[in-house]
XYZ file of N, CA, C and O in Angstrom:
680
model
N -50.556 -117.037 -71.481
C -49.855 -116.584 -70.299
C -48.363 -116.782 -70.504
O -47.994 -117.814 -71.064
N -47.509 -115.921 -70.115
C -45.962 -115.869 -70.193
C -45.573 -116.607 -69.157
O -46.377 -117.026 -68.324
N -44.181 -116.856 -69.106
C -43.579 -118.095 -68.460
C -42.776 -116.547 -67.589
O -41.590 -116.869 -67.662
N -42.792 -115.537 -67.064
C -41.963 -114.528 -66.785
C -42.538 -115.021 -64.894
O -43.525 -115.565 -64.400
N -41.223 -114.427 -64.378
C -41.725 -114.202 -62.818
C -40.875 -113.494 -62.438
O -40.034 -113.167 -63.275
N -40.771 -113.092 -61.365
C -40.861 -111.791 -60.628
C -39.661 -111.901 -59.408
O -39.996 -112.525 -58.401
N -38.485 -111.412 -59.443
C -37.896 -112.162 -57.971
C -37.804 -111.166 -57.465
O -38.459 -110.269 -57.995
N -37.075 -110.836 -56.366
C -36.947 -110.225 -54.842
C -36.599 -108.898 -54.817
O -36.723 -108.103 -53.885
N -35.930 -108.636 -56.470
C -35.604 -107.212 -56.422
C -36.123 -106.687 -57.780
O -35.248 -106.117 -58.432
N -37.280 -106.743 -58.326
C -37.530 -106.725 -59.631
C -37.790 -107.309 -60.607
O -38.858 -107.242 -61.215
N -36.169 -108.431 -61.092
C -36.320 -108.693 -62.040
C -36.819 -109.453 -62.997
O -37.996 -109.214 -62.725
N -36.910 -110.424 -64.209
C -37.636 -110.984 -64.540
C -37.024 -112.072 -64.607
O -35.840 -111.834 -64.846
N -37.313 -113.643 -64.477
C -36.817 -114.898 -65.403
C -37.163 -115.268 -66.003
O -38.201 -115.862 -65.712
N -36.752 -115.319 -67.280
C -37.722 -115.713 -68.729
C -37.572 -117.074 -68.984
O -37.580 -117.477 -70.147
N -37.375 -118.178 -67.606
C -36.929 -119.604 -67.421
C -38.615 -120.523 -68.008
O -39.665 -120.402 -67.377
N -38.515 -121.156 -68.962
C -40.140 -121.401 -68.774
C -40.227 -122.675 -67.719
O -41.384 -123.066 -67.567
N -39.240 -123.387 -66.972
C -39.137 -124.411 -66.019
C -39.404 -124.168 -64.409
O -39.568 -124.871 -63.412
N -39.329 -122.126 -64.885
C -39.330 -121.802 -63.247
C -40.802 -122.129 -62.668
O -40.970 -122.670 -61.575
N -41.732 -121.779 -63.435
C -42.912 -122.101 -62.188
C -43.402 -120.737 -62.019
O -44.106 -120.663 -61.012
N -43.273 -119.544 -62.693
C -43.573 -118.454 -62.013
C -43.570 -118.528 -60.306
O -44.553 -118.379 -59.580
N -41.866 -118.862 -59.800
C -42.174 -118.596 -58.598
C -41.407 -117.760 -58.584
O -40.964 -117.523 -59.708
N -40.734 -116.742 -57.262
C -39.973 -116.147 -57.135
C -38.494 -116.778 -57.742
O -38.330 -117.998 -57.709
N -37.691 -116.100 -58.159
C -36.660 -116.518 -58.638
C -35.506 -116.584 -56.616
O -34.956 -117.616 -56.230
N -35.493 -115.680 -56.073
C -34.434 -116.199 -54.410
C -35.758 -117.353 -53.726
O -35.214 -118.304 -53.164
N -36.693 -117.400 -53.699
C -37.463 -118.439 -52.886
C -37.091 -119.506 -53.004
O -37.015 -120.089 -54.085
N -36.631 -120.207 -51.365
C -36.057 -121.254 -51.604
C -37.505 -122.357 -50.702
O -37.198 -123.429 -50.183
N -38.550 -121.986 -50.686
C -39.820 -122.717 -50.509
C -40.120 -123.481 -51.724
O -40.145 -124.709 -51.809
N -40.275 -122.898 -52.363
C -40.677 -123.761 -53.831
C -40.331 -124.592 -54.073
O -39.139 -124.492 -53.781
N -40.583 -126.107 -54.705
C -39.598 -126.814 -55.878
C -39.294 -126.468 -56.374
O -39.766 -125.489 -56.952
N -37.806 -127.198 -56.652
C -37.258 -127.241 -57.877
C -37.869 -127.570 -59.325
O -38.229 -128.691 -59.685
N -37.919 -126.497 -60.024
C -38.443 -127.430 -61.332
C -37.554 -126.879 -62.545
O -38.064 -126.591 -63.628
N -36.680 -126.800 -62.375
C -35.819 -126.542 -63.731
C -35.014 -127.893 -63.681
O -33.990 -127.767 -63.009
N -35.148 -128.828 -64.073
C -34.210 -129.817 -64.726
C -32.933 -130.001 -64.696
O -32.529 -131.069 -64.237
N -32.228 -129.269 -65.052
C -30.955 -129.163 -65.315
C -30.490 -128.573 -63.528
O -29.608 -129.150 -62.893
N -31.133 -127.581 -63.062
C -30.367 -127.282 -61.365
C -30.371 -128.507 -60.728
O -29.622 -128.906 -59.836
N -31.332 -129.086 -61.300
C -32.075 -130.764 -60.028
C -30.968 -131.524 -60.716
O -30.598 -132.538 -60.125
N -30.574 -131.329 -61.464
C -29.436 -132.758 -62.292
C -28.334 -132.009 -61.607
O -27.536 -132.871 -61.975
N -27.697 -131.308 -61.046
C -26.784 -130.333 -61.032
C -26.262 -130.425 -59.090
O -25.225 -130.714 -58.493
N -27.732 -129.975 -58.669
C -27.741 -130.060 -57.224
C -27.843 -131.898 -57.311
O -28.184 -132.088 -56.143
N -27.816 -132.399 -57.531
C -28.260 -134.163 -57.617
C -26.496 -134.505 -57.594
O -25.948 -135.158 -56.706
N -25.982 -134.056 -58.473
C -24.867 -134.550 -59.001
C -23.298 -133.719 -58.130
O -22.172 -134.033 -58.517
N -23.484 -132.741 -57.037
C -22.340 -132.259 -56.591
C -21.980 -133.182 -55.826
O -20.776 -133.165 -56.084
N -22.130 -134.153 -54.915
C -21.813 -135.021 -54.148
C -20.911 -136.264 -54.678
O -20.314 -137.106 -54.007
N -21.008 -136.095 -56.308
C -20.397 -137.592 -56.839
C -18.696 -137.242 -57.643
O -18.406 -136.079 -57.924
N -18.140 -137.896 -57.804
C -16.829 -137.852 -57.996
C -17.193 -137.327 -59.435
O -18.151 -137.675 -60.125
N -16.276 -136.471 -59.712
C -15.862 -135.728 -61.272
C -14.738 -136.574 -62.026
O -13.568 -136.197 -61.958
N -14.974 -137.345 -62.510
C -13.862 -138.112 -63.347
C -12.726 -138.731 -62.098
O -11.535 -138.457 -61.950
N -13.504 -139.541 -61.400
C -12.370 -139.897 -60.665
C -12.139 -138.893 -59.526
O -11.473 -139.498 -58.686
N -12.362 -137.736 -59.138
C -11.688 -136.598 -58.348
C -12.468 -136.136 -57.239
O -12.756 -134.958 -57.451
N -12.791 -136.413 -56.492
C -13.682 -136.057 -55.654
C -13.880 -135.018 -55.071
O -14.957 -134.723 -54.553
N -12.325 -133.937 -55.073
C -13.164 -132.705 -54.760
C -12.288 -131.863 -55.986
O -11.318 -132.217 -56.656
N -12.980 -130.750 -55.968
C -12.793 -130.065 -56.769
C -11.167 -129.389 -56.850
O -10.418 -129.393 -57.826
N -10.998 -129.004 -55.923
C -9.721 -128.197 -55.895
C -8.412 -129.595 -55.744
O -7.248 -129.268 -55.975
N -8.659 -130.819 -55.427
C -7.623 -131.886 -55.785
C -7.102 -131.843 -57.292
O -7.904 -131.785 -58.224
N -5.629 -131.878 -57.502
C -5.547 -132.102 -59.033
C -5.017 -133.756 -59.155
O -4.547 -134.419 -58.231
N -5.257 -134.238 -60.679
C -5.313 -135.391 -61.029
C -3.610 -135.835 -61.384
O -2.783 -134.951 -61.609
N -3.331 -136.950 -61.394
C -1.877 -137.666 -61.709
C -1.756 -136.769 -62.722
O -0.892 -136.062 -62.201
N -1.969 -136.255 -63.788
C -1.412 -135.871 -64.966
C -0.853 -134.181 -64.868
O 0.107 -133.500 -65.227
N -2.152 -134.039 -64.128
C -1.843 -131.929 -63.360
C -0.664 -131.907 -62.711
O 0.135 -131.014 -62.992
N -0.262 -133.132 -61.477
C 0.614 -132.641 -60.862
C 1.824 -132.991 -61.632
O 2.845 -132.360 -61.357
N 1.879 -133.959 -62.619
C 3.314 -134.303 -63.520
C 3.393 -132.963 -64.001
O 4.478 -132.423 -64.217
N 2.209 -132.355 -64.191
C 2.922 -131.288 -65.691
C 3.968 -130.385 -65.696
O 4.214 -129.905 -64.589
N 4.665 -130.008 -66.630
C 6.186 -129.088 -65.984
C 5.933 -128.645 -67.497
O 5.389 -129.097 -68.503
N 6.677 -127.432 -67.068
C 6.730 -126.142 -68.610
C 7.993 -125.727 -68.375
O 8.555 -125.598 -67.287
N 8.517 -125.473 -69.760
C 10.074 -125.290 -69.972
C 9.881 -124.498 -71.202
O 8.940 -124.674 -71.976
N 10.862 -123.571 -71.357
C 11.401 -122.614 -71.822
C 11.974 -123.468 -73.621
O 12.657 -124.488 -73.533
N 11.686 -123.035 -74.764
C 12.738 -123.492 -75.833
C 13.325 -122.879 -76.277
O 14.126 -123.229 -77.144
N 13.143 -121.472 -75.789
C 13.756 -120.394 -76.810
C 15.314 -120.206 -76.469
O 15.721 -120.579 -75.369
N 16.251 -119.591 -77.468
C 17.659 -119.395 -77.504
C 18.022 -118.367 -76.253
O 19.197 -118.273 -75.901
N 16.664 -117.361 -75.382
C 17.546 -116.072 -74.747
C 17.645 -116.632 -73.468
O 17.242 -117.771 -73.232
N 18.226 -115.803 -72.511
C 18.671 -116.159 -71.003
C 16.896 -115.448 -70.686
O 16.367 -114.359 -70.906
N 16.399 -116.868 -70.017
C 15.139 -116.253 -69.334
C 14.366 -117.267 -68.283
O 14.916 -118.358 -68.428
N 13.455 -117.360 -67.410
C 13.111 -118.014 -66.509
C 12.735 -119.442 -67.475
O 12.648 -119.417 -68.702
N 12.557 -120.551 -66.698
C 11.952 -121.969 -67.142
C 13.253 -122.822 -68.427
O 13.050 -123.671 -69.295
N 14.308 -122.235 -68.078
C 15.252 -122.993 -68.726
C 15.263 -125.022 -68.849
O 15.462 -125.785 -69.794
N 14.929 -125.254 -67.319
C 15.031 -125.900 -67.117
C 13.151 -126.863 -66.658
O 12.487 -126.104 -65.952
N 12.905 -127.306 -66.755
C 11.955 -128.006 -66.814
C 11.402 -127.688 -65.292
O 12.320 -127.669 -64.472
N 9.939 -127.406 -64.682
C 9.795 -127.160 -63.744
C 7.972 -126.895 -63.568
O 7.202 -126.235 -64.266
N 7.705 -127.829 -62.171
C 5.799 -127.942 -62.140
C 5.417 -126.340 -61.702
O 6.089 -125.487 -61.121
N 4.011 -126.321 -62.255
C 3.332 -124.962 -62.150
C 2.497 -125.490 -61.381
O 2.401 -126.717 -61.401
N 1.550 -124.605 -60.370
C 0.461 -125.346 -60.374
C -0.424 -124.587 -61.273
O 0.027 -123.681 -61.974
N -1.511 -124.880 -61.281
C -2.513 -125.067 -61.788
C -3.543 -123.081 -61.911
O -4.078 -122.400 -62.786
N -3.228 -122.981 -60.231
C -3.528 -121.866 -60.501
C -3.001 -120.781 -60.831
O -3.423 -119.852 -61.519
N -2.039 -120.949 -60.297
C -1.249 -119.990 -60.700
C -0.159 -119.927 -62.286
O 0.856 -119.489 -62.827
N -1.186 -120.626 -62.372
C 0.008 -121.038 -64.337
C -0.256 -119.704 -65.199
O 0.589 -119.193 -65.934
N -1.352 -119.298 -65.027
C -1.754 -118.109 -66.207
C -0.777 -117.144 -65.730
O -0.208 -116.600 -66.676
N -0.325 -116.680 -64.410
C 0.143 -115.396 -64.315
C 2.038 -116.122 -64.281
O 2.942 -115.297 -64.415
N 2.302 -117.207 -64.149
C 3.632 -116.938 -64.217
C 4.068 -117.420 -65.901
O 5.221 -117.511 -66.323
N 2.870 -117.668 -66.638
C 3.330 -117.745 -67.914
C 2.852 -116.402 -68.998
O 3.313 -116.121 -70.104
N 1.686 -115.680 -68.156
C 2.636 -113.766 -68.614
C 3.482 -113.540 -68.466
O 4.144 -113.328 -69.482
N 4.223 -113.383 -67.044
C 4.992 -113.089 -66.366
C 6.519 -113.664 -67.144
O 7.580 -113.061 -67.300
N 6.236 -114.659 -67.423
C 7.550 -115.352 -68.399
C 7.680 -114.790 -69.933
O 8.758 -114.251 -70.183
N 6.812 -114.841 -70.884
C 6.310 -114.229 -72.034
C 6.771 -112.137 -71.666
O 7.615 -111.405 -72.185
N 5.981 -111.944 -70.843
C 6.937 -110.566 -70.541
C 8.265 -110.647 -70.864
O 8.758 -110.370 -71.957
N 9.050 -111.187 -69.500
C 10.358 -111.332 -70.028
C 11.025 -111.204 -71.599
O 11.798 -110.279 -71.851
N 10.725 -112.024 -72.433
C 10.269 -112.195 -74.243
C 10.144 -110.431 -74.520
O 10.719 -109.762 -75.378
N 9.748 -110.252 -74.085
C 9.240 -108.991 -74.593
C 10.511 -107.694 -74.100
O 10.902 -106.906 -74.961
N 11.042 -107.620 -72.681
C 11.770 -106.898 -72.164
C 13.025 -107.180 -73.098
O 13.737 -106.231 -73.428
N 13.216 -108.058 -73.392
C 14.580 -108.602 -73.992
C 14.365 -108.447 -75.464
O 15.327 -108.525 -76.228
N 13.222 -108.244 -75.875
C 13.285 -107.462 -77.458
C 13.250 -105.651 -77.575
O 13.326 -105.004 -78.619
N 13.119 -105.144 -76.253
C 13.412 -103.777 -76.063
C 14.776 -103.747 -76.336
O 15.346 -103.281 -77.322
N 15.483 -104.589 -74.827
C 16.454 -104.012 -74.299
C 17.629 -104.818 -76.008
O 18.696 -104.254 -76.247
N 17.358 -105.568 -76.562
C 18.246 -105.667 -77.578
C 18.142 -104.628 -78.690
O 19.181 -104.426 -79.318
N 17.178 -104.014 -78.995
C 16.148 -102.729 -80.005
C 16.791 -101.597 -79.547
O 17.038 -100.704 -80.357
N 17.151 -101.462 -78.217
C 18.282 -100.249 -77.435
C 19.240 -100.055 -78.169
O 19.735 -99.157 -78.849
N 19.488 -101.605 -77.754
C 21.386 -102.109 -78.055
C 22.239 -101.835 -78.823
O 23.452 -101.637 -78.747
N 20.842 -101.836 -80.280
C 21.787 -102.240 -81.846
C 21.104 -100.978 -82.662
O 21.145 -100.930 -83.891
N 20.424 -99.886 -81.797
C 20.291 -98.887 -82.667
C 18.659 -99.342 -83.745
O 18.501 -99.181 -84.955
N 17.837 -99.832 -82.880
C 16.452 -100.485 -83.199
C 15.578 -99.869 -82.676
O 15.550 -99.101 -81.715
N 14.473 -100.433 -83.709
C 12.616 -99.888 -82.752
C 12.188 -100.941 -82.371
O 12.421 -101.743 -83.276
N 11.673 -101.450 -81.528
C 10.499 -102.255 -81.513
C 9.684 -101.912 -82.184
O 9.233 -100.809 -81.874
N 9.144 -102.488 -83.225
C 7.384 -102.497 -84.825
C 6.678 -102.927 -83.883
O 5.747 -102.152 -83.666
N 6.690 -104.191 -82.927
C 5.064 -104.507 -82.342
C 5.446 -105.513 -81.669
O 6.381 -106.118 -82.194
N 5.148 -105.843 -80.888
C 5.043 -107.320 -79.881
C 4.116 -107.674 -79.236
O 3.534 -107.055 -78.345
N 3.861 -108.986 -79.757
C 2.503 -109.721 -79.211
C 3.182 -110.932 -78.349
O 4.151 -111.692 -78.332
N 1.476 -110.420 -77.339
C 1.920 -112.037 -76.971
C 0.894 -113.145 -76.851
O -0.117 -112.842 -76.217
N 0.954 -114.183 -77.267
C -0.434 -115.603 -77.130
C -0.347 -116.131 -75.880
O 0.724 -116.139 -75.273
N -1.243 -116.523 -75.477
C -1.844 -117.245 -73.881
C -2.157 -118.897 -74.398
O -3.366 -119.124 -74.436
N -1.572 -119.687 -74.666
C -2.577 -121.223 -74.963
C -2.728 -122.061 -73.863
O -2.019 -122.197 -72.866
N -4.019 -122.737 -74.282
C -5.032 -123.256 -73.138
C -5.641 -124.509 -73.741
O -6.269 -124.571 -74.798
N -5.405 -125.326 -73.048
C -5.445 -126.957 -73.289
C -6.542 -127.587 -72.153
O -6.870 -127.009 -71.117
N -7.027 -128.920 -72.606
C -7.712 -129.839 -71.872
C -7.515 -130.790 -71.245
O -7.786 -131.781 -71.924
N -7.024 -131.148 -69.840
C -6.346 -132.357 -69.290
C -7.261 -133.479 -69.733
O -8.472 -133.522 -69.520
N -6.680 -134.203 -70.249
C -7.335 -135.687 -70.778
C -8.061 -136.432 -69.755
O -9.074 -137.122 -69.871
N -7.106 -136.070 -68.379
C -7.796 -136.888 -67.242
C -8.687 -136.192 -66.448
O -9.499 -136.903 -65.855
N -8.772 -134.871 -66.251
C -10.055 -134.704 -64.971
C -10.498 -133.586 -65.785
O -11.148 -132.798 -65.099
N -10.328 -133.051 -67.599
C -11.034 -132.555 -68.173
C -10.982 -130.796 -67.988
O -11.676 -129.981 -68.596
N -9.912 -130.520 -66.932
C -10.080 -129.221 -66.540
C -8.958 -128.570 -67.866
O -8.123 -129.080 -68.612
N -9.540 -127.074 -67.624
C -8.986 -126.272 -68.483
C -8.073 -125.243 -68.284
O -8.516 -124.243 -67.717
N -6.504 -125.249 -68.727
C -5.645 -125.084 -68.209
C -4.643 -124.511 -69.166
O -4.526 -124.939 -70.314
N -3.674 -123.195 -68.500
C -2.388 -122.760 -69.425
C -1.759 -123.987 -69.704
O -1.427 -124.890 -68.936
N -1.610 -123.841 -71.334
C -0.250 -124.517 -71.520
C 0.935 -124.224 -71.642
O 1.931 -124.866 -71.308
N 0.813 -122.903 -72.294
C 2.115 -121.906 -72.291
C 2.344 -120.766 -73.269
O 3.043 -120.408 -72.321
N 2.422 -120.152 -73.888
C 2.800 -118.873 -74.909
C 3.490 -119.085 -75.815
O 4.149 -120.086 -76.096
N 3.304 -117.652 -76.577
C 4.071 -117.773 -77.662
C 4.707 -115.997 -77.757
O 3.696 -115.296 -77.780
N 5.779 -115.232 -77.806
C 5.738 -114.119 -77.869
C 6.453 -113.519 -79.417
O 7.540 -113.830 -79.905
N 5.703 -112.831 -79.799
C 6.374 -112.634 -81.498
C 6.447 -111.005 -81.700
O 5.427 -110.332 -81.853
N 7.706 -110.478 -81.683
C 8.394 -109.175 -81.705
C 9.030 -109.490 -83.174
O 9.366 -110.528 -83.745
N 9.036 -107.900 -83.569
C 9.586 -107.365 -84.344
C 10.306 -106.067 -84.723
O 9.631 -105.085 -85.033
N 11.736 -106.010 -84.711
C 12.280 -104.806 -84.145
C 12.979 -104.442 -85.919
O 13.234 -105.346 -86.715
N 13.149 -103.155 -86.180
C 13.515 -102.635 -87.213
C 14.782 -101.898 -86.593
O 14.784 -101.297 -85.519
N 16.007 -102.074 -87.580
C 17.158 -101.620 -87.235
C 17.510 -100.469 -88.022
O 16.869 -100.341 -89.064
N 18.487 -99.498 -87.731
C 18.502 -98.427 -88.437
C 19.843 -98.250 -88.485
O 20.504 -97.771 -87.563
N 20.613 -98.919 -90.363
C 21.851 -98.806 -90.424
C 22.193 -97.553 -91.414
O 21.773 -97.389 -92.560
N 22.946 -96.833 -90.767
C 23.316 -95.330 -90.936
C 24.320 -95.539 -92.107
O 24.250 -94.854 -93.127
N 25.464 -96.724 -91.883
C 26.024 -97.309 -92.622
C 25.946 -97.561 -94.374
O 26.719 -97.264 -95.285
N 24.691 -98.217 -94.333
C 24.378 -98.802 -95.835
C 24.504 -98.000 -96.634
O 24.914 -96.930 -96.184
N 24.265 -98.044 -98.046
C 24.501 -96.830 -99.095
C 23.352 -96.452 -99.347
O 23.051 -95.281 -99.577
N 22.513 -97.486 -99.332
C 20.766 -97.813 -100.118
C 20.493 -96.564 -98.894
O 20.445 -95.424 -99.355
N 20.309 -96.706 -97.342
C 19.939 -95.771 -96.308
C 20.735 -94.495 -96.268
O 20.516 -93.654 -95.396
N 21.648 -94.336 -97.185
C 22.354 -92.445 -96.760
C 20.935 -92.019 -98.110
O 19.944 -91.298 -98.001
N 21.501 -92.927 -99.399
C 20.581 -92.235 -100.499
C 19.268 -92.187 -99.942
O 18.751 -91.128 -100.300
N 18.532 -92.827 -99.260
C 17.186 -92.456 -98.983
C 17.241 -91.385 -97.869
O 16.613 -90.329 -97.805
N 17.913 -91.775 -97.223
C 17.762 -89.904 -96.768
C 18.094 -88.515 -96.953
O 17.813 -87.479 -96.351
N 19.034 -88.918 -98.348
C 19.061 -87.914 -99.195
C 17.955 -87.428 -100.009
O 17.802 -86.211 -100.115
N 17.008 -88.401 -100.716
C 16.267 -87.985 -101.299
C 15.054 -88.041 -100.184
O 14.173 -87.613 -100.930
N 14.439 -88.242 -99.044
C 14.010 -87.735 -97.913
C 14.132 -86.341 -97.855
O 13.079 -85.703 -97.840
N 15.470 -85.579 -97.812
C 15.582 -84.601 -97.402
C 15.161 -83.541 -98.332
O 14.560 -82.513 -98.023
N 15.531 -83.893 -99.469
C 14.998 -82.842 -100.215
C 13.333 -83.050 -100.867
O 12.817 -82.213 -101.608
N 12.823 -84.004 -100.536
C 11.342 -84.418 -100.335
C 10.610 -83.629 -99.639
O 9.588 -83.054 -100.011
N 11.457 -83.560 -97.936
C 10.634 -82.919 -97.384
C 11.133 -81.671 -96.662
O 10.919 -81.288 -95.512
N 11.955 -81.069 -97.785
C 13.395 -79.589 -97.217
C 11.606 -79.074 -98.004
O 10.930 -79.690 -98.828
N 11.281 -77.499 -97.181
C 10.692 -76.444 -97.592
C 8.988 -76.842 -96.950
O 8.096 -76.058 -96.627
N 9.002 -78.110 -96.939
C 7.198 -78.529 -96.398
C 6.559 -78.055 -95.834
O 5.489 -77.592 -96.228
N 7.327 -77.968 -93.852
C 6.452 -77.233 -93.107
C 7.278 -76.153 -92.911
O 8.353 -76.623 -92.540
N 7.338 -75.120 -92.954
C 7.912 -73.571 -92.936
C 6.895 -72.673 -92.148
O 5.667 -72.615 -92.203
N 8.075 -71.804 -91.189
C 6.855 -71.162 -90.789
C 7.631 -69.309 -91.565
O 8.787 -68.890 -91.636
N 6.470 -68.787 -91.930
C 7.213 -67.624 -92.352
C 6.563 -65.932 -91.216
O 5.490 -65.926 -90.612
N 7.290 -65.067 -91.228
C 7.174 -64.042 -90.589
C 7.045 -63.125 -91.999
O 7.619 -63.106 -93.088
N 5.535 -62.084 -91.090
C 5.586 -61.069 -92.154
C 6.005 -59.898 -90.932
O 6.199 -58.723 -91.244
């Protein structure tokens, strides 16, 4: 006999702890182990923290600052919270990115590619998992009209590709 059962709208649980009972029936025991350790255990403090959405001495110290050389937000040392850390450390890392356009404008450049990293760390004290901060890595190619090495290559460019695509009339 299979361990499969049947819940409320179809589907199957291939749990072998369930009991073949309905999977929404809340008549039954519990017999999966791990829910009973689970439902047993929401009532008790998490490392010290008793509710969930409280953060620990170390969450609320934390502050993120800026190292890089350009004019951009977090110059100065300053707390995130917690939830909202992922979107104002895109949001910062963007910046990184606008400012490798707008210099790629400036000086007669392309932007080649820009990435950006998200890193995510473990508070030592209440274990939660959390932005730590970015990394953004651009690369812009400049185009000096100037050089000698760049006239000759587009000299021999030109006659590389003088006659290629042609369109002719009969």
């Amino acid at each position: 006999m299979s361990n499969f059962s049947v819940n409320n709208i179809g589907m199957y649980n291939n749990n072998p702890y369930s009991g073949n009972y309905p999977v929404g029936n809340s008549e039954q025991p519990e017999r999966n182990p791990v829910t009973a350790a689970l439902k047993e255990e929401q009532g008790k403090e998490r490392m010290g923290i008793k509710k969930p959405t409280e953060e620990c001495e170390t969450c609320k110290k934390r502050k993120y600052q800026d190292g890089s050389d350009e004019m951009v937000s977090f110059k100065s040392a300053a707390h995130i919270s917690p939830e909202s850390a992922a979107a104002t450390v895109r949001a910062h890392e963007q910046e990184h990115v606008s400012n490798a356009y707008k210099k790629a404008a400036t000086g007669n450049g392309k932007v080649v590619s820009a990435s950006v990293s998200i890193h995510t760390s473990v508070c030592p004290e209440c274990g939660r998992t959390y932005v730590s901060g970015g990394t953004t890595h651009t690369q812009i190619k400049y185009y000096n009209e100037d050089n000698p090495y760049q006239k000759d290559l587009k000299l021999a460019d030109r006659s590389k590709y003088s006659g290629m695509n042609t369109d002719y009339r009969l």
